[in-house]
PDB file of C-alpha atoms and ligand atoms in Angstrom:
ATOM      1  CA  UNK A  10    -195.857 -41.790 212.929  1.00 96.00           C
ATOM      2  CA  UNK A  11    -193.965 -44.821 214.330  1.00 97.00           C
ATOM      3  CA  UNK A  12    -196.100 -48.181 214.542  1.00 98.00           C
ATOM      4  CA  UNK A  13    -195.144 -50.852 216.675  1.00 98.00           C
ATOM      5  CA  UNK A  14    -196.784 -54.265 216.322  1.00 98.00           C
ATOM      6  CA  UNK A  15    -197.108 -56.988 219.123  1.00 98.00           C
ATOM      7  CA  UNK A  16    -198.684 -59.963 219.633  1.00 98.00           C
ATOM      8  CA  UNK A  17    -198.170 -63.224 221.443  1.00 98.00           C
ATOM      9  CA  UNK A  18    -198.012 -66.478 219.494  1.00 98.00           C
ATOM     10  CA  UNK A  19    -197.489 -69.995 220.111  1.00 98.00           C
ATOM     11  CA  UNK A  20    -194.587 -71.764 218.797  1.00 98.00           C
ATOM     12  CA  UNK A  21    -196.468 -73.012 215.573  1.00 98.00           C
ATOM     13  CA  UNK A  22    -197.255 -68.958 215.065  1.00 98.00           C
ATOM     14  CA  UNK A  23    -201.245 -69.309 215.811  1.00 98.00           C
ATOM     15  CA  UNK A  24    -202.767 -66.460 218.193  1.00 98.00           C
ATOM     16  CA  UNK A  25    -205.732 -67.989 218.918  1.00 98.00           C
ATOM     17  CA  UNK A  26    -207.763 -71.067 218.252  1.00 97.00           C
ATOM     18  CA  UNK A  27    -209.119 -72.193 215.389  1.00 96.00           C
ATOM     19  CA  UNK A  28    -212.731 -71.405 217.284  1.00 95.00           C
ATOM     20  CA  UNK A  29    -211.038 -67.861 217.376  1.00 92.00           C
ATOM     21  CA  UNK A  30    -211.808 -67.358 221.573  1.00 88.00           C
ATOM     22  CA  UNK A  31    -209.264 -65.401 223.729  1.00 89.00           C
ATOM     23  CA  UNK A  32    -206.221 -67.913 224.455  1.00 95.00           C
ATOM     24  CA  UNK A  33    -203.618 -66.675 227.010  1.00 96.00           C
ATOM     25  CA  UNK A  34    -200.353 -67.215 225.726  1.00 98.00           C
ATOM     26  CA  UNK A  35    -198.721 -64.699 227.503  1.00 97.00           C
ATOM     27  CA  UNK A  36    -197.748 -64.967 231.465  1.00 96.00           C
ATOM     28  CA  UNK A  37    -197.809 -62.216 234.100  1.00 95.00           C
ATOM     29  CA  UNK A  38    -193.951 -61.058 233.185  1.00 96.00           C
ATOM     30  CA  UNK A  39    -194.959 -60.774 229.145  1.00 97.00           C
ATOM     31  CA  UNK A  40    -198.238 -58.558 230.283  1.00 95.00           C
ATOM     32  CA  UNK A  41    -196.352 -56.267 232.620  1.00 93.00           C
ATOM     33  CA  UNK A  42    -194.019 -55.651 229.072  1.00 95.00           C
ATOM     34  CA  UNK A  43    -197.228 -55.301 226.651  1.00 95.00           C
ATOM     35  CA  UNK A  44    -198.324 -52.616 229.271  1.00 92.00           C
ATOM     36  CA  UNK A  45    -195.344 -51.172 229.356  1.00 92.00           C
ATOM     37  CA  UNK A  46    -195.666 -50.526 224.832  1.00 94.00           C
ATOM     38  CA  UNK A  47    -199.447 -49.592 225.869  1.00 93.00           C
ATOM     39  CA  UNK A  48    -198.302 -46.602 228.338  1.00 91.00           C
ATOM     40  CA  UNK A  49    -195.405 -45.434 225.626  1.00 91.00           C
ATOM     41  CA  UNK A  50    -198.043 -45.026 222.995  1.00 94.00           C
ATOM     42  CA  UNK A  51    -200.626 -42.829 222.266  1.00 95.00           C
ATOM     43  CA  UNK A  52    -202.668 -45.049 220.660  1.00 97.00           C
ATOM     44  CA  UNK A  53    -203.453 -48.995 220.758  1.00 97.00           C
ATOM     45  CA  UNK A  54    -205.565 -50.318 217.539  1.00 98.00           C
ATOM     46  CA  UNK A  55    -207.032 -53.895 216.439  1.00 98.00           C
ATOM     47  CA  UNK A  56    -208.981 -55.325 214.151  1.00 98.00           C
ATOM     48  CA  UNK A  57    -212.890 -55.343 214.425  1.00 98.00           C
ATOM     49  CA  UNK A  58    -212.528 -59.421 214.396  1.00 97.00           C
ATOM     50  CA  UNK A  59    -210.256 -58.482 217.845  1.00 98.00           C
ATOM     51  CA  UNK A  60    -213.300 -56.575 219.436  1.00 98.00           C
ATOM     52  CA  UNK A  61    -215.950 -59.073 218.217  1.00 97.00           C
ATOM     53  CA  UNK A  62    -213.605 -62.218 219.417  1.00 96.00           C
ATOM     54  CA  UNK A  63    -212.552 -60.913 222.418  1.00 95.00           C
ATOM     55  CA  UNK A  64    -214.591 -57.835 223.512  1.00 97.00           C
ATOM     56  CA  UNK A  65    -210.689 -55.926 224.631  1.00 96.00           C
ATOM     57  CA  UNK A  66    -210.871 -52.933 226.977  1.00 95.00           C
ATOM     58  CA  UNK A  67    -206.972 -51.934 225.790  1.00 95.00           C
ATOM     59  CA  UNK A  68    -206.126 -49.647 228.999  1.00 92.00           C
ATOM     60  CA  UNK A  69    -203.475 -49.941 231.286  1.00 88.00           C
ATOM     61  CA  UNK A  70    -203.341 -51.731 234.848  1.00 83.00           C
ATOM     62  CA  UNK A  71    -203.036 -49.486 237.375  1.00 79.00           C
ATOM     63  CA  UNK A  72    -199.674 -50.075 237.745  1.00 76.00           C
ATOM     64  CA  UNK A  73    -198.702 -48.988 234.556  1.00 73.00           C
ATOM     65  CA  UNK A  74    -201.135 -45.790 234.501  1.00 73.00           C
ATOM     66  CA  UNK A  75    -198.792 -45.199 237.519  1.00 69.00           C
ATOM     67  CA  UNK A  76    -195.591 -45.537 236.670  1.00 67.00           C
ATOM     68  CA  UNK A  77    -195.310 -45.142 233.016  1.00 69.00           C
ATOM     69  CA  UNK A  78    -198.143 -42.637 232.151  1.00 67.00           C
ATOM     70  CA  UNK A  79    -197.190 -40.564 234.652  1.00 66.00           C
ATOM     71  CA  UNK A  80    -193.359 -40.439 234.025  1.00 61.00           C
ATOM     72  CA  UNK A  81    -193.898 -39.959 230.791  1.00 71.00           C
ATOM     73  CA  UNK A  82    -195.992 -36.657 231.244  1.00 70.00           C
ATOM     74  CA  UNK A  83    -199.278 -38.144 229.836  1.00 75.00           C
ATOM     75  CA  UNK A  84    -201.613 -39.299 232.685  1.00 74.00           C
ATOM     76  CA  UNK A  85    -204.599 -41.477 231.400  1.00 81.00           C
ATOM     77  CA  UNK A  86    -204.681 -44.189 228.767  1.00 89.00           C
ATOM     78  CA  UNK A  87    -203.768 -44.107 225.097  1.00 94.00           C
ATOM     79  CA  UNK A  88    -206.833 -43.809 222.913  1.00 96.00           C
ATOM     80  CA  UNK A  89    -207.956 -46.628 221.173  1.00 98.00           C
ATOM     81  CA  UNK A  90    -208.532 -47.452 217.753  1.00 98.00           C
ATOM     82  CA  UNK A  91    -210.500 -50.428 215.801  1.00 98.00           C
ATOM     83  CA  UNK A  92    -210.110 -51.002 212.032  1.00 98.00           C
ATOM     84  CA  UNK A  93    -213.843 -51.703 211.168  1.00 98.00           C
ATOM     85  CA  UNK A  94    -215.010 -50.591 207.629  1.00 98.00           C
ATOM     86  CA  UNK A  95    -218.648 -51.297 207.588  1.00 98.00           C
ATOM     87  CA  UNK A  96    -219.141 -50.312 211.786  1.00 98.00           C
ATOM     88  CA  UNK A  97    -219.631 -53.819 213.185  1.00 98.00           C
ATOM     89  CA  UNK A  98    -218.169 -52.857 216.453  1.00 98.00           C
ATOM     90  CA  UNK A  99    -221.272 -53.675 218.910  1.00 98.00           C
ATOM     91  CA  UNK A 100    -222.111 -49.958 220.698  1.00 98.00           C
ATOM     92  CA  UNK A 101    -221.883 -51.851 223.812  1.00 97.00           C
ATOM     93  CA  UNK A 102    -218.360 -53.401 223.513  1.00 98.00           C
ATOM     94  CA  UNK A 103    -216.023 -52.126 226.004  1.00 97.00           C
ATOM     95  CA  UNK A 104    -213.859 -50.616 224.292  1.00 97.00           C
ATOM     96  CA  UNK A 105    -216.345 -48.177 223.617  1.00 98.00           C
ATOM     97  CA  UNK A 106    -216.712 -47.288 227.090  1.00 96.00           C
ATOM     98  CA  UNK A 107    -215.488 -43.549 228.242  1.00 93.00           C
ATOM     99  CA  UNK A 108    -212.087 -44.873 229.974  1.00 93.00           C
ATOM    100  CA  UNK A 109    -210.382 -43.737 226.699  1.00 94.00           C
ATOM    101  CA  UNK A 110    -211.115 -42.273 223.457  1.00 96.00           C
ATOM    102  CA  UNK A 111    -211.536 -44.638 220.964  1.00 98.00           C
ATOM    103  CA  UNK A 112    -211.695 -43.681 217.225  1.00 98.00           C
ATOM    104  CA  UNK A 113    -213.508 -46.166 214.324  1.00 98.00           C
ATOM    105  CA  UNK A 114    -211.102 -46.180 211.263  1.00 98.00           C
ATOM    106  CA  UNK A 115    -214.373 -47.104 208.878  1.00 98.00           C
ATOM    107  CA  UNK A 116    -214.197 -46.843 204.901  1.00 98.00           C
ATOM    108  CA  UNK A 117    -217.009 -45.610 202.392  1.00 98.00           C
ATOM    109  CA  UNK A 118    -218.938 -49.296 202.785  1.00 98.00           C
ATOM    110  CA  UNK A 119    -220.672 -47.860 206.476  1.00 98.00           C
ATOM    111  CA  UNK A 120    -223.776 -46.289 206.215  1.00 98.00           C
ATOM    112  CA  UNK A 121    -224.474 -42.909 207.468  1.00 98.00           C
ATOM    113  CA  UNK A 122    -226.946 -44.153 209.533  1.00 98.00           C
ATOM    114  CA  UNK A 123    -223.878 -46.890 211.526  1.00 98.00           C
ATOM    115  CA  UNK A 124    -221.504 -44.087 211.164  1.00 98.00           C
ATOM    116  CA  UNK A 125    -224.149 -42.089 213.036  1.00 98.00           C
ATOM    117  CA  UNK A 126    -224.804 -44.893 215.748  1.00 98.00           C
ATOM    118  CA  UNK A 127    -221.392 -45.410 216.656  1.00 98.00           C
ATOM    119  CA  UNK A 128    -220.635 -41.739 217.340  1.00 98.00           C
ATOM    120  CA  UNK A 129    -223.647 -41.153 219.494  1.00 98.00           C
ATOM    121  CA  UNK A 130    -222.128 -44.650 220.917  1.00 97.00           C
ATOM    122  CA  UNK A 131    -218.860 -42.335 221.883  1.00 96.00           C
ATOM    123  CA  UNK A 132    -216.760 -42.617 219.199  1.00 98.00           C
ATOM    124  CA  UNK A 133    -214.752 -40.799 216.760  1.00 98.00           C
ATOM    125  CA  UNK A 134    -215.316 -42.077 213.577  1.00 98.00           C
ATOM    126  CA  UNK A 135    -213.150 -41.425 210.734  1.00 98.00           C
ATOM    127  CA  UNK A 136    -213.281 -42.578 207.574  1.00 98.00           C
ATOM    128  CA  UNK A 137    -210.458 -43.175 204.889  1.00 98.00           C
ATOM    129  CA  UNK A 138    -211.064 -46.099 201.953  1.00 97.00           C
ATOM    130  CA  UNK A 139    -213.986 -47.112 199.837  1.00 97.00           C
ATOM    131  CA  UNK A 140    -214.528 -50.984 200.801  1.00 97.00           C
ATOM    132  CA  UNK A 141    -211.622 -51.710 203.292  1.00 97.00           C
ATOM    133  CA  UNK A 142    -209.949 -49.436 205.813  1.00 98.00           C
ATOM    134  CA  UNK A 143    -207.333 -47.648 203.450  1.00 98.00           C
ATOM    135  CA  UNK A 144    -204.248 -48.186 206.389  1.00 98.00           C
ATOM    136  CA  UNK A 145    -202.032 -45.311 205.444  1.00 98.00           C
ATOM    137  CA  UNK A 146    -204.894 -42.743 204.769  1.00 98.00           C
ATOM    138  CA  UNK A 147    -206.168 -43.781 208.197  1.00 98.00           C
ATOM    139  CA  UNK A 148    -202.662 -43.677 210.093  1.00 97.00           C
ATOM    140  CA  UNK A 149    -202.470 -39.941 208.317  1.00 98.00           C
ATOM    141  CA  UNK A 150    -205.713 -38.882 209.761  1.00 98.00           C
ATOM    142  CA  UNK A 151    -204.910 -40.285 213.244  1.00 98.00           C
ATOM    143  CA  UNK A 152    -201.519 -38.446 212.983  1.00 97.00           C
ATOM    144  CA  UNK A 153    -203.247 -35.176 212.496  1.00 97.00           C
ATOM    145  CA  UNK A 154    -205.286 -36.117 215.866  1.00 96.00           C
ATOM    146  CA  UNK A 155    -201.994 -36.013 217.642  1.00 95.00           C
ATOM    147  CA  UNK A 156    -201.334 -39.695 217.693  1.00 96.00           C
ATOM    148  CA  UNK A 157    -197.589 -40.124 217.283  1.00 95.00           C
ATOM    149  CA  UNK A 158    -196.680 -43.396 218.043  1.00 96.00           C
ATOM    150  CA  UNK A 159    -199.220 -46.184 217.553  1.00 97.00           C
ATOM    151  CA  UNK A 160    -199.072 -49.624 219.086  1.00 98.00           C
ATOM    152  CA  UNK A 161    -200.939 -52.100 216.626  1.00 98.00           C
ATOM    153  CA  UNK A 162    -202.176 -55.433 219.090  1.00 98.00           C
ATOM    154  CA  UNK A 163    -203.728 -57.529 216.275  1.00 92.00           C
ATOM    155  CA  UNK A 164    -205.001 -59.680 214.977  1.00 95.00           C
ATOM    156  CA  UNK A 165    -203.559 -61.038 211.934  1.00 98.00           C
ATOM    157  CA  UNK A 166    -205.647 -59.973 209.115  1.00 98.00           C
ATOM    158  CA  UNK A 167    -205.127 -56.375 210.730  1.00 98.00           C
ATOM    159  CA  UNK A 168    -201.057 -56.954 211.503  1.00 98.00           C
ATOM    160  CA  UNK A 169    -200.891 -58.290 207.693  1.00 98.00           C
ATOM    161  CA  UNK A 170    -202.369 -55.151 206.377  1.00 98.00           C
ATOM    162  CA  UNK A 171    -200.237 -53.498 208.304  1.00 98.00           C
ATOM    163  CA  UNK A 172    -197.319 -55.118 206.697  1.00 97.00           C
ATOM    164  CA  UNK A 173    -198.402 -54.541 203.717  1.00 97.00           C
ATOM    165  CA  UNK A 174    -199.337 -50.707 203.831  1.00 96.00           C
ATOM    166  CA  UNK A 175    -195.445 -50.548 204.617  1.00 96.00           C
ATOM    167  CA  UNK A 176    -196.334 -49.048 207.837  1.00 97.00           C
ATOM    168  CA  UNK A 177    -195.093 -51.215 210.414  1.00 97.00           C
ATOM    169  CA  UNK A 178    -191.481 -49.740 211.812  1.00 97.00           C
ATOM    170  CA  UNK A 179    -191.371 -52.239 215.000  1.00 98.00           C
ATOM    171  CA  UNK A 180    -192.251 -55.860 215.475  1.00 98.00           C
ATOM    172  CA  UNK A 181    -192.036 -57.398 218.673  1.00 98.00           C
ATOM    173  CA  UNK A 182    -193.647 -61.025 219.326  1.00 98.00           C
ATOM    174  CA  UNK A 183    -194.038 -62.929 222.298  1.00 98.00           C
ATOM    175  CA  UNK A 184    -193.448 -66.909 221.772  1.00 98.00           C
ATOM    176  CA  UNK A 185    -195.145 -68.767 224.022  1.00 98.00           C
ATOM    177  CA  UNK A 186    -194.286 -72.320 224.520  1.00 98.00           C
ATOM    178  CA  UNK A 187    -197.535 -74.097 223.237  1.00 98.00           C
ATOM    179  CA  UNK A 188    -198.595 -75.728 220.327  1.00 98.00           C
ATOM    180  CA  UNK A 189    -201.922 -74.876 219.028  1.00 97.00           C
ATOM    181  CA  UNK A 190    -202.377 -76.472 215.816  1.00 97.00           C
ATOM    182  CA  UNK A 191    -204.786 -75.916 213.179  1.00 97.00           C
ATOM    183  CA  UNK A 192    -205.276 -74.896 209.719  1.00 97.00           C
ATOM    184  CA  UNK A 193    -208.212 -71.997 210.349  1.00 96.00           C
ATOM    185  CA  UNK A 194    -206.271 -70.707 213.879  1.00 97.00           C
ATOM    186  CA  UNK A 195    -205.406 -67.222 213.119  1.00 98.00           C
ATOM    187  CA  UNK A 196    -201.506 -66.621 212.622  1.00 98.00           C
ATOM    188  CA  UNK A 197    -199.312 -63.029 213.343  1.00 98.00           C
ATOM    189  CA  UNK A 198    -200.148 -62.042 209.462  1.00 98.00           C
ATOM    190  CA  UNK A 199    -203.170 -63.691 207.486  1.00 98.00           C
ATOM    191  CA  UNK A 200    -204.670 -61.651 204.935  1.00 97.00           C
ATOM    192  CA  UNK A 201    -203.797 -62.279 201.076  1.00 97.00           C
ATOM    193  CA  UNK A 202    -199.919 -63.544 202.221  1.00 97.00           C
ATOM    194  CA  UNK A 203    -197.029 -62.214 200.272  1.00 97.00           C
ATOM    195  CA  UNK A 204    -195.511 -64.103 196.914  1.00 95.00           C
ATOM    196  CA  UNK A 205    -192.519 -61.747 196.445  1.00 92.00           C
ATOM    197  CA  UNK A 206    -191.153 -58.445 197.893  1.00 92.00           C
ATOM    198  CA  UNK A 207    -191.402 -59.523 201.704  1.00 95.00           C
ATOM    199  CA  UNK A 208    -190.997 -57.313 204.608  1.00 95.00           C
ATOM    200  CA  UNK A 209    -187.420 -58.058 205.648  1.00 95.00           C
ATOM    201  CA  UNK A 210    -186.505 -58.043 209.861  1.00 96.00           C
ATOM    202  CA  UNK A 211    -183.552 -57.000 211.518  1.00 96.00           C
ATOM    203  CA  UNK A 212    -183.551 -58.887 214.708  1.00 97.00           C
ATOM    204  CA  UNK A 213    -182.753 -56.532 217.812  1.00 98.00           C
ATOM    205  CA  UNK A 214    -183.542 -58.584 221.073  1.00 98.00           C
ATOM    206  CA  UNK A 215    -184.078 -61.742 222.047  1.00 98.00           C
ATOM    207  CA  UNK A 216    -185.716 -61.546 226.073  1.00 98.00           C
ATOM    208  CA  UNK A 217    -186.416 -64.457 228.001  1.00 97.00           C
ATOM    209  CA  UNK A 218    -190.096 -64.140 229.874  1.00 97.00           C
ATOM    210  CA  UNK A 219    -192.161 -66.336 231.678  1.00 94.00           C
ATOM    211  CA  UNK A 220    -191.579 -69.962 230.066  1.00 95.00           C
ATOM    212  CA  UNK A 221    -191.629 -68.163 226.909  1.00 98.00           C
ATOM    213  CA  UNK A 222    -189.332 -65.736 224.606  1.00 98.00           C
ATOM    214  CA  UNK A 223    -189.883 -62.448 223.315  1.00 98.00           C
ATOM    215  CA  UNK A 224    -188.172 -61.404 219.519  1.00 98.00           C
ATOM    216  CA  UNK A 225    -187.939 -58.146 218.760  1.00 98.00           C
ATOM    217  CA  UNK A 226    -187.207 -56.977 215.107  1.00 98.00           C
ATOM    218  CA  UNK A 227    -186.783 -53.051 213.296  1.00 97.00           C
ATOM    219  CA  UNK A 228    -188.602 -53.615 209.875  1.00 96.00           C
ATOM    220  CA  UNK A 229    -186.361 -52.704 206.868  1.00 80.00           C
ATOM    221  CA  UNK A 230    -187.379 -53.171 203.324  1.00 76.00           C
ATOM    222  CA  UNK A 231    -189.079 -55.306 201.208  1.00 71.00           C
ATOM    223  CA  UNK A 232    -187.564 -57.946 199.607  1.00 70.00           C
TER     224      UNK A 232
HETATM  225  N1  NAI B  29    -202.407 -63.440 220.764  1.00 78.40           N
HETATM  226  C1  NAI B  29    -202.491 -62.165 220.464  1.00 78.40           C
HETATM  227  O1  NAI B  29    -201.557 -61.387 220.697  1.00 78.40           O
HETATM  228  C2  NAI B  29    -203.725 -61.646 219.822  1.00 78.40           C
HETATM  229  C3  NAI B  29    -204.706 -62.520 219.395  1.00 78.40           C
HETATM  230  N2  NAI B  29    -205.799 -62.044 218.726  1.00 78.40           N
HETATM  231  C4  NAI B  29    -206.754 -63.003 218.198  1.00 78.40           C
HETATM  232  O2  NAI B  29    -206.874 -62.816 216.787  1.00 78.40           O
HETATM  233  C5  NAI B  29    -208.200 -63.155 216.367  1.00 78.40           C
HETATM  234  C6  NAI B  29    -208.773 -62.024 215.550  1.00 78.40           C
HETATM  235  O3  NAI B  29    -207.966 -61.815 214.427  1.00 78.40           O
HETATM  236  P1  NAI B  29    -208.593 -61.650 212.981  1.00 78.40           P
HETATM  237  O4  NAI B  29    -209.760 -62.554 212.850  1.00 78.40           O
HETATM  238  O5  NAI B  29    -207.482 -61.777 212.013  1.00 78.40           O
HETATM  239  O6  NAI B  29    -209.202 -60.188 212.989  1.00 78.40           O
HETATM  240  P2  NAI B  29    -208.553 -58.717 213.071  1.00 78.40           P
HETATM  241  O7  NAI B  29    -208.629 -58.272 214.491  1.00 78.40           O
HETATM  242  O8  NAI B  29    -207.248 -58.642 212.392  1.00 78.40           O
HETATM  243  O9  NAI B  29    -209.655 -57.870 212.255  1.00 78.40           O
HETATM  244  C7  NAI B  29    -209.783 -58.090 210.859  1.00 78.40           C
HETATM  245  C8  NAI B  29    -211.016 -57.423 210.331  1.00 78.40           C
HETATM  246  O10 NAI B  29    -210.816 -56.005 210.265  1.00 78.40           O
HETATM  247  C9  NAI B  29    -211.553 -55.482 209.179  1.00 78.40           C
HETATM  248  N3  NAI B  29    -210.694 -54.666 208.290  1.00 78.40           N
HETATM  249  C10 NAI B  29    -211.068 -53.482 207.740  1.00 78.40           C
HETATM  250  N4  NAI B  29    -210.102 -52.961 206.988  1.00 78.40           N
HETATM  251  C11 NAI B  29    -209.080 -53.842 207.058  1.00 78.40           C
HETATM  252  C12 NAI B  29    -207.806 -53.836 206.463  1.00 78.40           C
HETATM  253  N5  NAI B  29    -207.354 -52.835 205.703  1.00 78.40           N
HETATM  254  N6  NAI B  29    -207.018 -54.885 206.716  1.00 78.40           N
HETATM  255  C13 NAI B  29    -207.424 -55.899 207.522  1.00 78.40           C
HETATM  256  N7  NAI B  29    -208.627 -55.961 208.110  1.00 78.40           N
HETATM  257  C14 NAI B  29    -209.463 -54.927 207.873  1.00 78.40           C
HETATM  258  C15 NAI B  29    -212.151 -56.647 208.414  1.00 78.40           C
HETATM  259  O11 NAI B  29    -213.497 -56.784 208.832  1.00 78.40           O
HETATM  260  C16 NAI B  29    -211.338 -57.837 208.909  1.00 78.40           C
HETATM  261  O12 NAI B  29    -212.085 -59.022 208.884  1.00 78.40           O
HETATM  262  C17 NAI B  29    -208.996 -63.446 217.617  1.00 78.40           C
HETATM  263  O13 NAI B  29    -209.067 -64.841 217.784  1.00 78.40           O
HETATM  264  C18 NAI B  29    -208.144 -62.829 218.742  1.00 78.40           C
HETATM  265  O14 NAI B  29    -208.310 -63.536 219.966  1.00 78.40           O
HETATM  266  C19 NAI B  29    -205.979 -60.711 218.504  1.00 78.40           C
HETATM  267  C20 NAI B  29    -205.043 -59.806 218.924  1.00 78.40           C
HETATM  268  C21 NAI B  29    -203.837 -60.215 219.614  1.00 78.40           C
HETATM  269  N1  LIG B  30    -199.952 -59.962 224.503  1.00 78.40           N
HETATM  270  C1  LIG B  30    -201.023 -60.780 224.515  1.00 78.40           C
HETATM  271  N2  LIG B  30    -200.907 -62.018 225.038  1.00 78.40           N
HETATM  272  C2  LIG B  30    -201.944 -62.860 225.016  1.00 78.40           C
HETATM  273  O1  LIG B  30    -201.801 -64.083 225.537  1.00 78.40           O
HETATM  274  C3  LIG B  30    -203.174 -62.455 224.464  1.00 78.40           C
HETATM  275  N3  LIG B  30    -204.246 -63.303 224.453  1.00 78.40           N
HETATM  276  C4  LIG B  30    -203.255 -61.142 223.941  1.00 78.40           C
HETATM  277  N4  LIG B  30    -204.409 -60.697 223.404  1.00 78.40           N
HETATM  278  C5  LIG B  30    -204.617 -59.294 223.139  1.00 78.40           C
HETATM  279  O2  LIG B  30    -204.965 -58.586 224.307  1.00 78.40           O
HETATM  280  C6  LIG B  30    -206.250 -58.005 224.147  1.00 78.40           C
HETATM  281  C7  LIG B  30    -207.009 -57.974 225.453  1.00 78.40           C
HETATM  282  O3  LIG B  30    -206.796 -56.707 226.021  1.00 78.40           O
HETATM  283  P1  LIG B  30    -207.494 -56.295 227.418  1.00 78.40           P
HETATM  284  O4  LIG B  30    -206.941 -57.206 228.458  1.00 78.40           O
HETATM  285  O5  LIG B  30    -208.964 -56.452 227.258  1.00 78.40           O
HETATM  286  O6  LIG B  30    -207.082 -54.883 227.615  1.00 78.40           O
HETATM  287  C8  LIG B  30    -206.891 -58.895 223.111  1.00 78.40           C
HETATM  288  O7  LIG B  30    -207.973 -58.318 222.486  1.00 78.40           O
HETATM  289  C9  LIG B  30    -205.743 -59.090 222.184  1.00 78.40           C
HETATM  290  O8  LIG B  30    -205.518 -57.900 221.439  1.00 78.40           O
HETATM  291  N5  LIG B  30    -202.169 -60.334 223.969  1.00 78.40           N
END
């Protein structure tokens, strides 16, 4: 499987506020793009703290549908995928809605009886890990659904983990030009933060867009 990651940060590397509500970095030029790594995917995945934060819908614009879906031979929208081991998606968030499939990567820690609810909710739940989503197990499992090329949107604990599962082979970020600030604001990778071995970046493009820039980097070893 080949997993790219994006996300839009501000220049101090924060996606959101330290409140943790939706903040538009991005401008109408950097969303036309993130469609664009949508509609060449086959699936789009955050974090449960994503969906509870900011209720996503993760489909394309029509546009996009349009033009890239259809040139690429696959009409319709990726699937999409949250990382949520005990099943605290809501069964009314939108991303459970039927515009797209949308599997639950849970672990052992969800009851039968959530595990239950959110299938009946539409779902496909799958489960690989016994507290937290086990990443690679997961990415396996979603591989033998068909999903080759996987487009990871956040947020950082998830992006981290991604990081550190050694999955990620694509990074691309979009800089905004803000300042957010704050010690508690969620960055591009949270989670437990590396002391040695870090994920090294081979820097591949450097885009101008909106007032903003977007870095792109192939992800090489750690060291
Ligand atoms: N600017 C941008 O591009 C984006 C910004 N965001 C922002 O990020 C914030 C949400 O990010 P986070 O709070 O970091 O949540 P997150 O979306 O990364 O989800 C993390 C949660 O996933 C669950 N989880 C299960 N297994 C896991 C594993 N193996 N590794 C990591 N998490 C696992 C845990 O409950 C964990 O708390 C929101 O404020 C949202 O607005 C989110 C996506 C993109
Ligand atoms: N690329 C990008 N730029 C921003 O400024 C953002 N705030 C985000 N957020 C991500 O987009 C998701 C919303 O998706 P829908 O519009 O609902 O399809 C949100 O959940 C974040 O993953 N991204």
């Amino acid at each position: 499987m080949y997993v790219v990651v994006n996300a839009a940060q501000s220049v101090d590397g924060k996606l959101s506020t330290r409140r943790r509500e939706q903040l538009r970095i991005s401008g109408e030029e950097d969303f036309d793009r993130v469609d664009r790594i949508r509609a060449a995917a086959d699936a789009v995945l955050v974090g449960v703290g994503t969906v509870l934060a900011d209720d996503p819908h993760l489909t394309l614009d029509e546009e996009a549908r349009r033009v890239e879906r259809l040139r690429n031979g696959r009409p319709g929208d990726p699937a999409r995928v949250v990382v949520d081991s005990t099943g605290r998606t809501p069964t009314d968030a939108r991303i459970l809605d039927d515009a797209a499939t949308t599997y639950l990567l849970v672990s052992a820690a969800a009851t039968p009886e959530r595990r239950e609810e959110l299938s009946d909710a539409g779902a496909e739940v799958i489960v690989a890990g016994e507290e937290r989503v086990d990443l690679r197990e997961a990415t396996d499992a979603l591989e033998d659904a068909g999903v080759g090329r996987l487009m990871v949107e956040g947020g950082g604990e998830v992006i981290y983990s991604c990081f550190a599962a050694g999955i990620v082979d694509e990074l691309q970020v979009y800089v905004g030009s803000l300042v957010v600030g704050g010690r508690d604001a969620p960055t591009l990778a949270d989670g437990e933060g590396f002391i040695e071995a870090f994920p090294r970046l081979d820097l591949t493009g450097i885009e101008r867009l909106d007032d903003g820039v977007v870095l792109s980097y192939d992800v090489g070893e750690r060291s």
